[in-house]
Coordinates of C-alpha atoms and ligand atoms in Angstrom, one line a residue:
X15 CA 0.0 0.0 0.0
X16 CA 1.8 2.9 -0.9
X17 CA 1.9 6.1 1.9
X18 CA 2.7 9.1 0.8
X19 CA 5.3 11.4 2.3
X20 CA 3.7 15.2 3.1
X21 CA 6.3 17.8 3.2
X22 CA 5.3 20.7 5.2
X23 CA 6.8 23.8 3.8
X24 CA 6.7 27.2 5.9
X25 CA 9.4 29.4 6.1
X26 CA 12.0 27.2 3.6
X27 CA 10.6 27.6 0.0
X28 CA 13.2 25.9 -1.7
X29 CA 14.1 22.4 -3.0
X30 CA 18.3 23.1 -2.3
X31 CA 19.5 22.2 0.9
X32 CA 16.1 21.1 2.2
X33 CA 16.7 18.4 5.2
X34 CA 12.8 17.9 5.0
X35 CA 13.0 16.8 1.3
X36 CA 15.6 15.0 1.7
X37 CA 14.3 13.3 4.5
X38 CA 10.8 12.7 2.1
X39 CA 13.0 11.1 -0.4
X40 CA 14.7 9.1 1.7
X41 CA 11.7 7.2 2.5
X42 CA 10.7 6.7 -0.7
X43 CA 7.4 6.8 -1.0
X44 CA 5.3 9.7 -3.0
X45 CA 5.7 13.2 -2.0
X46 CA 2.9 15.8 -1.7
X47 CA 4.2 19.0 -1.1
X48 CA 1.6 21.4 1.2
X49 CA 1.8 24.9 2.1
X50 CA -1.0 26.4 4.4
X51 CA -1.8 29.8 4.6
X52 CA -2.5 30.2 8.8
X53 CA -4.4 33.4 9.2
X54 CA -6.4 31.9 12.0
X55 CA -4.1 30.4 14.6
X56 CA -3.9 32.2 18.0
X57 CA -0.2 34.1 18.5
X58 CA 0.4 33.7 14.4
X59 CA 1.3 37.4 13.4
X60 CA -0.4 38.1 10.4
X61 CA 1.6 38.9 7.5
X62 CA 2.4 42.2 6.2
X63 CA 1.6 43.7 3.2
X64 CA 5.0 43.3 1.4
X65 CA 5.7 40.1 2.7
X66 CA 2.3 38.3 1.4
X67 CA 3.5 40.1 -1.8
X68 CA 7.0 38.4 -1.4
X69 CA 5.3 35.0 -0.1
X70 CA 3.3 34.8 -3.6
X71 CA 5.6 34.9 -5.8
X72 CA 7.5 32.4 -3.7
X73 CA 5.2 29.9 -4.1
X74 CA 4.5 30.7 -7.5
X75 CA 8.4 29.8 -7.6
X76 CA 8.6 27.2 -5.5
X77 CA 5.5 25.5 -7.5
X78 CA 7.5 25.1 -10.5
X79 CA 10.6 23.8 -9.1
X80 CA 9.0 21.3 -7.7
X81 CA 7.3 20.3 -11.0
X82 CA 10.4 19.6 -12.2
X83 CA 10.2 16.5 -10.0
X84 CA 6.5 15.9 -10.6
X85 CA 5.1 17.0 -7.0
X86 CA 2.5 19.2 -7.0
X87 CA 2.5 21.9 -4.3
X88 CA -1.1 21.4 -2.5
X89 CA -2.3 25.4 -1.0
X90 CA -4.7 25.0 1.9
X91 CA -6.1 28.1 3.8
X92 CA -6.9 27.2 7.7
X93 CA -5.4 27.0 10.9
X94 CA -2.2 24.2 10.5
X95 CA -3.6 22.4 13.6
X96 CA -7.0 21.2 11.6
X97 CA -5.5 21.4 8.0
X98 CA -2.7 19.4 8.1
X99 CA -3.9 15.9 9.8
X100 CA -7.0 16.5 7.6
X101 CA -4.8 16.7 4.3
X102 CA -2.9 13.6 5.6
X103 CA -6.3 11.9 6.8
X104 CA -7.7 12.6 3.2
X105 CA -4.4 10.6 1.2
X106 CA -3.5 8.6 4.2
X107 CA -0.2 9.5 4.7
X108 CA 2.3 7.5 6.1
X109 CA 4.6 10.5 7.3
X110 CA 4.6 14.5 7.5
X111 CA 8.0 16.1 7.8
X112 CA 9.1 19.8 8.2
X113 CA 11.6 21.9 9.2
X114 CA 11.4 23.5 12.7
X115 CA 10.1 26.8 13.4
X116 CA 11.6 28.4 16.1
X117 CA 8.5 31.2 17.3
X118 CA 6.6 30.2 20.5
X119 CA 2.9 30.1 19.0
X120 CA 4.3 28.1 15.6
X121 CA 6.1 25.5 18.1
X122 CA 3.1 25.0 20.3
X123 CA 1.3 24.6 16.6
X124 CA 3.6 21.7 15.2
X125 CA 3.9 20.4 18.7
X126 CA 0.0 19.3 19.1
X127 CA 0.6 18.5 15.1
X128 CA 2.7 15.6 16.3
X129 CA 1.0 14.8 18.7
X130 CA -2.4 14.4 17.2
X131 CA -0.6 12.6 14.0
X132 CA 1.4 10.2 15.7
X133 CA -1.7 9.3 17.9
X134 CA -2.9 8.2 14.6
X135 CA -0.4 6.6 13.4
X136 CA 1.4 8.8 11.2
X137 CA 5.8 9.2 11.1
X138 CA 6.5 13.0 11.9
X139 CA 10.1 13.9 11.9
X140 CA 11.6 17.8 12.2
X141 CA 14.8 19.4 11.3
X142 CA 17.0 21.8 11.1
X143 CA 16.9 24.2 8.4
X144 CA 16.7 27.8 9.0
X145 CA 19.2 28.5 11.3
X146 CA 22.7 27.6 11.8
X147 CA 22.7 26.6 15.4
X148 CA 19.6 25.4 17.1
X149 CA 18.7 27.8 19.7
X150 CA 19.5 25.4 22.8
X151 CA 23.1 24.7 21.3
X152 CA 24.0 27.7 22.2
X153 CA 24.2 28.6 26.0
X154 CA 26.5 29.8 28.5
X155 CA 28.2 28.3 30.7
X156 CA 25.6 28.5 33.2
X157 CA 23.3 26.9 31.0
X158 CA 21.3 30.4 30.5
X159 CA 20.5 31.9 27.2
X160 CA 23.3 34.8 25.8
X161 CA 22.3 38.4 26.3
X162 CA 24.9 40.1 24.5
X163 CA 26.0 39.7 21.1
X164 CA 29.9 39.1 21.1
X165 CA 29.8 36.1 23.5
X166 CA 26.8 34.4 21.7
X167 CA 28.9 34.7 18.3
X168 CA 32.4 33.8 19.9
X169 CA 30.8 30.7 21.0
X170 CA 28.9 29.8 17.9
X171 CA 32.1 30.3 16.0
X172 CA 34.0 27.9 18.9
X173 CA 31.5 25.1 17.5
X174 CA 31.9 22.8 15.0
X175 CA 31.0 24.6 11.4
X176 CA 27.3 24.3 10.6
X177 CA 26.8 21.1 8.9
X178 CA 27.3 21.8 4.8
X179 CA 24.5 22.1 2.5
X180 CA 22.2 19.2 1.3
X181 CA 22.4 18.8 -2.6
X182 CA 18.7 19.1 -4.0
X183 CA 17.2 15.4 -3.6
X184 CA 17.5 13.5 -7.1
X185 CA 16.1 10.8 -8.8
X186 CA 14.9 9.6 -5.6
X187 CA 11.4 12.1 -5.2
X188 CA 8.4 10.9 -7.0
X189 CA 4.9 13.1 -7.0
X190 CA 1.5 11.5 -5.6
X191 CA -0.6 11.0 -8.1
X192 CA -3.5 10.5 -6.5
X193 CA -6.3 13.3 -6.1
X194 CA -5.3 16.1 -3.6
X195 CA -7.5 19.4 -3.8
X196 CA -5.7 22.6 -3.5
X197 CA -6.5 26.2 -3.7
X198 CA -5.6 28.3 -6.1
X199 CA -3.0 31.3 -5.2
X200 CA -4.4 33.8 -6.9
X201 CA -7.2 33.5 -4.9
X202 CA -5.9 34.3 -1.9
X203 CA -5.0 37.8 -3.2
X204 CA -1.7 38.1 -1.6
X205 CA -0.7 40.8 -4.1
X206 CA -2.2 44.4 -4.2
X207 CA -4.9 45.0 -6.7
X208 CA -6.1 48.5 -6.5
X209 CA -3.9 50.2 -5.9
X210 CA -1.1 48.2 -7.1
X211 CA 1.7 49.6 -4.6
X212 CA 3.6 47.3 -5.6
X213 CA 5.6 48.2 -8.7
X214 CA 8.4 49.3 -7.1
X215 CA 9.0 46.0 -5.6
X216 CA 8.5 44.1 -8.7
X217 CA 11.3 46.6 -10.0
X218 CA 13.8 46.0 -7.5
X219 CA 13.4 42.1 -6.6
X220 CA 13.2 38.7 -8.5
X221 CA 11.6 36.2 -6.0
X222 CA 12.8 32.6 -6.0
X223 CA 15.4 29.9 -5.4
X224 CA 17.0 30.3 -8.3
X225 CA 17.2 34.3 -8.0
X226 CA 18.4 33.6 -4.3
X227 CA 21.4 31.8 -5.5
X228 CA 22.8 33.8 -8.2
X229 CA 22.1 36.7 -6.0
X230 CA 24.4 35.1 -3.5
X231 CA 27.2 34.0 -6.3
X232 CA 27.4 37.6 -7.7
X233 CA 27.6 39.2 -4.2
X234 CA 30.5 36.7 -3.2
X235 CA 32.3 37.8 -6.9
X236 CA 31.4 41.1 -7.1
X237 CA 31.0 42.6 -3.2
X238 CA 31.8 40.4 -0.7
X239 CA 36.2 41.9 -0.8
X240 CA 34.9 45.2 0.4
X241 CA 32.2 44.1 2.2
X242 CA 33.8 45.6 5.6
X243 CA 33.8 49.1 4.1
X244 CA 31.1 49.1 1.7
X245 CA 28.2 47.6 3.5
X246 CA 28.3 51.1 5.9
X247 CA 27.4 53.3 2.4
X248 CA 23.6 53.5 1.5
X249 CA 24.4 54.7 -2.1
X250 CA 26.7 51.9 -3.1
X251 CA 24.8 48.3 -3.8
X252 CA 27.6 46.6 -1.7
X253 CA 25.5 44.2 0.9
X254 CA 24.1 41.1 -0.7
X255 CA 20.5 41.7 -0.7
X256 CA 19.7 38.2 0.9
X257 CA 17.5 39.2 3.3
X258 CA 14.2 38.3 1.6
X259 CA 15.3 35.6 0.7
X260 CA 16.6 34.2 3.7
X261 CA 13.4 35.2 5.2
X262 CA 11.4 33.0 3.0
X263 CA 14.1 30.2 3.2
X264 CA 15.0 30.8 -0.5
X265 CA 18.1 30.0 0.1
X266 CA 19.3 28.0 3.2
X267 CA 22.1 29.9 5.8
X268 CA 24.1 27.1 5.8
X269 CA 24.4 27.7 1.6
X270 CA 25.5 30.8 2.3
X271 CA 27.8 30.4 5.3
X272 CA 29.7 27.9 3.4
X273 CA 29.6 29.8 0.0
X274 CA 31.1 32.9 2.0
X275 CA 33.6 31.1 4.3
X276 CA 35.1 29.1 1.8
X277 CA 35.4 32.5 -1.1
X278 CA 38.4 34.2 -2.1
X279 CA 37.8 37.0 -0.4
X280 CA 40.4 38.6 2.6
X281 CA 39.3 37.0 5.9
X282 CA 38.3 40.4 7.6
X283 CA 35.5 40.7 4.8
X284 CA 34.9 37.4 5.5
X285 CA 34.3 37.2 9.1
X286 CA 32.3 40.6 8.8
X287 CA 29.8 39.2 7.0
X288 CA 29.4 35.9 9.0
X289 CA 29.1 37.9 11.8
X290 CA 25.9 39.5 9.6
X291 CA 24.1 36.1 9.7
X292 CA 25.5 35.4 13.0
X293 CA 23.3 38.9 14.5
X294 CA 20.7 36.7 12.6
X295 CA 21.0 33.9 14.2
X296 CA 21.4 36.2 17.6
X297 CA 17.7 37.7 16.7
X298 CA 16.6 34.3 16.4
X299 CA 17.9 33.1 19.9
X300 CA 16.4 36.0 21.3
X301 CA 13.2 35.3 20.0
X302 CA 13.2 31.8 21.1
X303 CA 14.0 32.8 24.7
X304 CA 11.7 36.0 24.5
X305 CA 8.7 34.9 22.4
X306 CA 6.9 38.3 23.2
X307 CA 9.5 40.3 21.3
X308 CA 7.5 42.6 19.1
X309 CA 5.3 43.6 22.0
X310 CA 7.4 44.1 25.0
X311 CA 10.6 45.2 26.0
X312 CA 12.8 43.0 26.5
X313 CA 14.7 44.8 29.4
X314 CA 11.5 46.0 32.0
X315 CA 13.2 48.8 32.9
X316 CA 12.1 50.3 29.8
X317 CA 7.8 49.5 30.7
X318 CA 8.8 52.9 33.2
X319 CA 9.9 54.9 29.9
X320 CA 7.0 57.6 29.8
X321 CA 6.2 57.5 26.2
X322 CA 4.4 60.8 25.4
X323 CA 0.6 60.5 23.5
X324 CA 1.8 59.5 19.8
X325 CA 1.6 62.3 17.7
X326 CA -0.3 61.4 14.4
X327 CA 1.3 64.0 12.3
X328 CA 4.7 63.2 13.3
X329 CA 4.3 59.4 12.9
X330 CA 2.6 59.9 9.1
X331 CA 5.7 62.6 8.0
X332 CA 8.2 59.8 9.3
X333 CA 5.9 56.6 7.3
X334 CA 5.5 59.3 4.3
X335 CA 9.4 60.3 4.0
X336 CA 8.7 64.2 4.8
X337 CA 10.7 65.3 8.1
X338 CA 12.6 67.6 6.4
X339 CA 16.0 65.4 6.9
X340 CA 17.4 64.3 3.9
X341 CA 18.8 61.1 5.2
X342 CA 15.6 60.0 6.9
X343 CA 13.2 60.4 3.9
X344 CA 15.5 59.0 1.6
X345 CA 15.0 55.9 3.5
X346 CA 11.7 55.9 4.4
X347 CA 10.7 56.4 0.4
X348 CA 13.1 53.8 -0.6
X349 CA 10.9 51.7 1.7
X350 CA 8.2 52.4 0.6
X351 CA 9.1 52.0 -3.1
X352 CA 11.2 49.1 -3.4
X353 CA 10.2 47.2 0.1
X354 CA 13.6 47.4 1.6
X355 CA 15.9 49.8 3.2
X356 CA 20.0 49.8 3.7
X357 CA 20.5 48.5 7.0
X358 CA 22.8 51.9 8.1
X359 CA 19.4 54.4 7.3
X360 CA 17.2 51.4 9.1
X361 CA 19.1 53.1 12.2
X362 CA 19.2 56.4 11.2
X363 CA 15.6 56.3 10.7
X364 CA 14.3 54.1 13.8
X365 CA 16.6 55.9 16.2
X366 CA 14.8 59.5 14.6
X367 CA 11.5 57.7 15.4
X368 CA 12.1 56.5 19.1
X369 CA 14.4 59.3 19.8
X370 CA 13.7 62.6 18.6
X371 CA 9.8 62.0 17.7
X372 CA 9.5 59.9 21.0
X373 CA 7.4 57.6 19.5
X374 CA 7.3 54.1 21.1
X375 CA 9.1 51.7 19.0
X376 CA 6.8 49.0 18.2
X377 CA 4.9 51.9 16.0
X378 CA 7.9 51.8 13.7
X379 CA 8.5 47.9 14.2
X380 CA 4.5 47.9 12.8
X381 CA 5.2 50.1 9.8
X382 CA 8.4 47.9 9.2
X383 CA 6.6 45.2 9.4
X384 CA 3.9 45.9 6.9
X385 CA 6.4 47.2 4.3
X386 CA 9.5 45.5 4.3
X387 CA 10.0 42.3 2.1
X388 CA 12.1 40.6 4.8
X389 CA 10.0 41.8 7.6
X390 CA 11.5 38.4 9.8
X391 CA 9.4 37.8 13.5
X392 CA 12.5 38.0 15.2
X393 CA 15.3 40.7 13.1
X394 CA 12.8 43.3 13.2
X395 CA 11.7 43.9 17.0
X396 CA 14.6 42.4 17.7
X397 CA 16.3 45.3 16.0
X398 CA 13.9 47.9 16.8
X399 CA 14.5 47.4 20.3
X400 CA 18.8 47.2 19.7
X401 CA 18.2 50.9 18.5
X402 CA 15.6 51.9 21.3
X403 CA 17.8 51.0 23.6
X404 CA 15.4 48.8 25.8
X405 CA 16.4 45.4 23.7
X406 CA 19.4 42.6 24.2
X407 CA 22.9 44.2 24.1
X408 CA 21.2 47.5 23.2
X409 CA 23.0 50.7 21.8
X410 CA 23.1 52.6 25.0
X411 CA 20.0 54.8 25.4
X412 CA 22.0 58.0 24.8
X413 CA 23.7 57.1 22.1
X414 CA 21.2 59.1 19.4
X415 CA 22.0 58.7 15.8
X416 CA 22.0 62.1 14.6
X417 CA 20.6 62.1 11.2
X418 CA 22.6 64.7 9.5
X419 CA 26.2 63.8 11.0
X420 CA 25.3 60.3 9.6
X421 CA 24.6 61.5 6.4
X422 CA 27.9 63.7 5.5
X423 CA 29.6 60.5 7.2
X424 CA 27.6 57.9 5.0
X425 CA 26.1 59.5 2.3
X426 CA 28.5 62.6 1.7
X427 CA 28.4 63.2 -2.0
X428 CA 24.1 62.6 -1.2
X429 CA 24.4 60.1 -4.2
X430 CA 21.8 58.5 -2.1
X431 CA 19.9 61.2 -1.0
X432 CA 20.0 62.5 -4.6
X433 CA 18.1 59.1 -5.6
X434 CA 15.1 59.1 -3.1
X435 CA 14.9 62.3 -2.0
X436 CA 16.3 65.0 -4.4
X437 CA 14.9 68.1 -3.0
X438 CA 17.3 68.1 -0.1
X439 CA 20.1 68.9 -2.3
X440 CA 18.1 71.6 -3.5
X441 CA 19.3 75.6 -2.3
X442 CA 15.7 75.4 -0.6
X443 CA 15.3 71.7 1.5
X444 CA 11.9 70.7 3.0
X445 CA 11.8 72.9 6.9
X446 CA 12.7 70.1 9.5
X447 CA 9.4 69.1 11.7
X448 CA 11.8 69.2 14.8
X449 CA 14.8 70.5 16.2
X450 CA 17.2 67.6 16.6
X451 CA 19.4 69.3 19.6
X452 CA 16.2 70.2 21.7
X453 CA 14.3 66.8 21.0
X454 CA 17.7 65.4 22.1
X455 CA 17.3 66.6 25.2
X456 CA 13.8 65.9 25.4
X457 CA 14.6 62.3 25.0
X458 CA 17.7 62.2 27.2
X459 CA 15.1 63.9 30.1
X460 CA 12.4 60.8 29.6
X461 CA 15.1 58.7 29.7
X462 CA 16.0 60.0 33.3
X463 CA 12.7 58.1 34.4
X464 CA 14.0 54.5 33.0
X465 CA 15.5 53.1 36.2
X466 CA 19.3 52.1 35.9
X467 CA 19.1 48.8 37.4
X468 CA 16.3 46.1 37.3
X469 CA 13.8 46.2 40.6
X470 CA 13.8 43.0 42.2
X471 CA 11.1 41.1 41.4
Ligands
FAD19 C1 15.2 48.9 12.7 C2 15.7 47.7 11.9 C3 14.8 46.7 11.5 C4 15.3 45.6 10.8 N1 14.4 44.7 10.4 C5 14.8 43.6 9.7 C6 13.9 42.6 9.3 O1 12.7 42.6 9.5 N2 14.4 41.5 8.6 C7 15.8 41.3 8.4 O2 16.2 40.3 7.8 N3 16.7 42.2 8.8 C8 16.2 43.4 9.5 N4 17.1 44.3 9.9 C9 18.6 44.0 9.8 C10 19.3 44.5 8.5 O3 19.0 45.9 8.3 C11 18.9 43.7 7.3 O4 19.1 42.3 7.5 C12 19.9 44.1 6.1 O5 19.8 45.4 5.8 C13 19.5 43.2 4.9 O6 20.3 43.6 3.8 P1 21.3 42.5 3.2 O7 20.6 41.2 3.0 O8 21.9 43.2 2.0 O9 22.3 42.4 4.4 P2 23.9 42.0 4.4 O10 24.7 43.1 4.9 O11 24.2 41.4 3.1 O12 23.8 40.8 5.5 C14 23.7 39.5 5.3 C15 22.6 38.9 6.1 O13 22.8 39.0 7.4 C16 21.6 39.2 8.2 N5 21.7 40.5 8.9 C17 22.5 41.5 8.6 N6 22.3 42.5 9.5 C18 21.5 42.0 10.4 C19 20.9 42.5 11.7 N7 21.3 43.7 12.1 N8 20.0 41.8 12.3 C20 19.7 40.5 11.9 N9 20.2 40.0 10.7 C21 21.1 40.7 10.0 C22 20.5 39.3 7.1 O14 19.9 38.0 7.0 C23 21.2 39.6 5.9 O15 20.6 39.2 4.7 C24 16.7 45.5 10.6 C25 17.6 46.5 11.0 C26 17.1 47.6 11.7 C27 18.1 48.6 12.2

């Protein structure tokens, strides 16, 4: 009797380096490929806008690379709980397999999974896939999670290497042929319609697997020498532009760590970029330790910062790009247009948020969230929170990016100012809608309020 193999794919749309698909054809039975869209499972964040753009063209991609070895990619809308033992009830499957998922409400979620399908009688197996080191490899001596950055790295790095990438499974994966409804993508209008905001993005990205790894070659031939230098300058397309595609599990870390450690490329570039994933990988330890991330602070000290009433008109002028600094629109517009932002202006423009608007954080983490194509559960309050100051191994509260020494350091011929927001080299730039030295100090007084140490509990 044959029992086919369901592979569960999430957050790892790609056939490369798949430990899941590997596992499938391993077992060698059929494969059905199923991806379900969750909107209704308690603690799942919803999507944003630019990542359910991102995430249809993914599976669109996805789709047809797995046609190349006959398996059809089933699309079911539901909560995962109900929709997955139903899809394995309905071609009695003999085993689902995934890789693991490392947010609190998506482990409970493949955690009952198991449960229910082993208690009828189905093979579940998990792996690791998206990350390099599984979160509870990596602890202190104490047995405690890391807190700060250059420990967590130094002992990542005094591990073993991350295990090499899988090659693609070959002749080994066979499709299902049996009947298996599934939805169709287009009707779960992931992409805009009216208005289509999107054009931009479709301008700046192609989605994919394949995309992800030439992106990765050319960025290790073409970028990754200068890497050290250039990543720091907005203007120049130095960084490697992987972060969608990581997010989506395009393309696996491990492919990349290897692809980067083993280039010809000095060893200082090297490192500096491994370090990059590694600040990944540090968001994603965070996370696992801290689900509520996005929501609260991670150090309590900061629930005693007294956030003034938001003001509406500020928070639109930062979303919209008009705040009359140069630096900080440039960025917020190239956000909006293209669905990402250089990682140097994501400071520049977080830190002008949380410090000089003083508007709590997790409004910016929101807008982020919504726009960016790489919007990731754990990088972006994890990140948020770095640059408020109230997150793990935070930039010291004082330490306030000021947006126009940033710029002449950064952006000082405004090559990229001149590209997303070319009014400010104008003889007449946009009026500033505040002062930065005043709102400074404004910030550095609230600040007074966040208690040095942590109370007792
Ligand atoms: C306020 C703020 C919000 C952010 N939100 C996100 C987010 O939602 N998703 C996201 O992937 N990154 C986020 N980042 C981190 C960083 O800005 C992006 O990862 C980077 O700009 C992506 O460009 P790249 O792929 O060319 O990076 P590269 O410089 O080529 O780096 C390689 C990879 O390392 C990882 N990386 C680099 N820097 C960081 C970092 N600081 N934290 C975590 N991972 C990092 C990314 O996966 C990136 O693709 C945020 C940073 C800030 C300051």
């Amino acid at each position: 009797m044959i029992e086919p193999t369901i592979v569960w794919f999430r957050d790892d749309l790609r056939v490369d380096d798949n430990p899941a698909l590997v596992a499938a054809a391993e077992r060698g039975e059929p494969v059905v490929a199923l991806f379900v869209l969750d909107e209704e499972s308690e603690g799942i964040r919803p999507l944003g806008g630019a990542a359910r753009w991102w995430l249809h063209g993914s599976l669109h991609s996805l789709s047809q690379d797995l046609a190349s070895f006959d398996i059809t990619l089933i699309l079911r809308r539901g909560a995962a709980q109900r929709v997955v033992p139903t899809v394995a009830a309905e071609i009695s499957a003999g085993a689902v397999l995934w890789n693991r998922r490392y947010g609190r409400p998506e482990r409970d979620i493949d955690a009952t999974i198991k449960t229910q399908l082993r208690g009828s009688g189905v093979t579940c197996g998990s792996f690791a896939a998206s990350l390099l080191y599984e979160p509870w490899e990596v602890q202190t001596t104490t047995g405690t999670p890391y807190s700060v950055f250059t420990p967590f790295w130094r002992a990542c790095r005094e591990l073993p290497h991350p295990r090499g990438p899988l090659p693609p499974p070959s002749s080994a994966l066979s499709g299902f042929d049996g009947a298996v409804t599934s939805e169709l993508l287009r009707s779960w209008e992931l992409r805009p319609t009216s208005p289509d905001w999107a054009t931009g993005l479709a301008d700046t990205w192609t989605i994919g697997e394949e995309a992800a790894l030439e992106r990765c070659e050319e960025f290790i031939d073409d970028h990754l020498a200068e890497y050290t230098t250039g990543r720091d300058v907005p203007s120049q397309n130095s960084t490697s532009g992987l972060s969608p595609h990581l997010r989506w599990g395009e393309i696996s870390p491990h492919r990349v760590w290897h692809a980067v450690h083993s280039a010809e490329a000095p060893a200082q570039a090297r490192e500096t970029f491994l370090s990059e994933l590694g600040w990944r990988e540090f968001a994603w330890h965070t996370l696992y330790y801290f689900p509520s991330l996005a929501t609260r602070n991670l150090r309590p000290q900061f629930d005693h910062f007294p956030w003034p009433p938001c003001d509406p008109a500020h928070l639109s002028a930062w979303q919209r790009g008009n705040t009359g600094y140069g630096l900080v629109d440039a960025g917020m517009r190239e956000l909006w247009q293209t669905g990402t932002m250089h990682n140097r202006v994501r400071m520049v423009t977080a830190s002008f948020l949380v410090k000089n608007l003083l508007i709590d954080w997790r409004q910016g983490e929101r807008w982020f969230w919504d726009t960016l194509v790489d919007a990731d559960a754990a990088s972006n309050p994890f990140n948020w929170q770095w640059v408020a100051g109230s997150g793990a191994d935070a930039a010291p509260y004082f330490r306030i990016f000021n947006p126009e020494r940033q710029q002449s350091r950064f952006d000082p011929r405004h090559r990229y100012i001149a590209r997303w927001a070319p009014e400010y080299i104008d003889d007449d730039p946009p009026e500033p809608i505040v002062q930065i030295a005043p709102s400074r100090r404004a910030a550095l007084r609230a600040f007074e309020n966040v208690p040095r140490k942590q109370h007792a509990p």
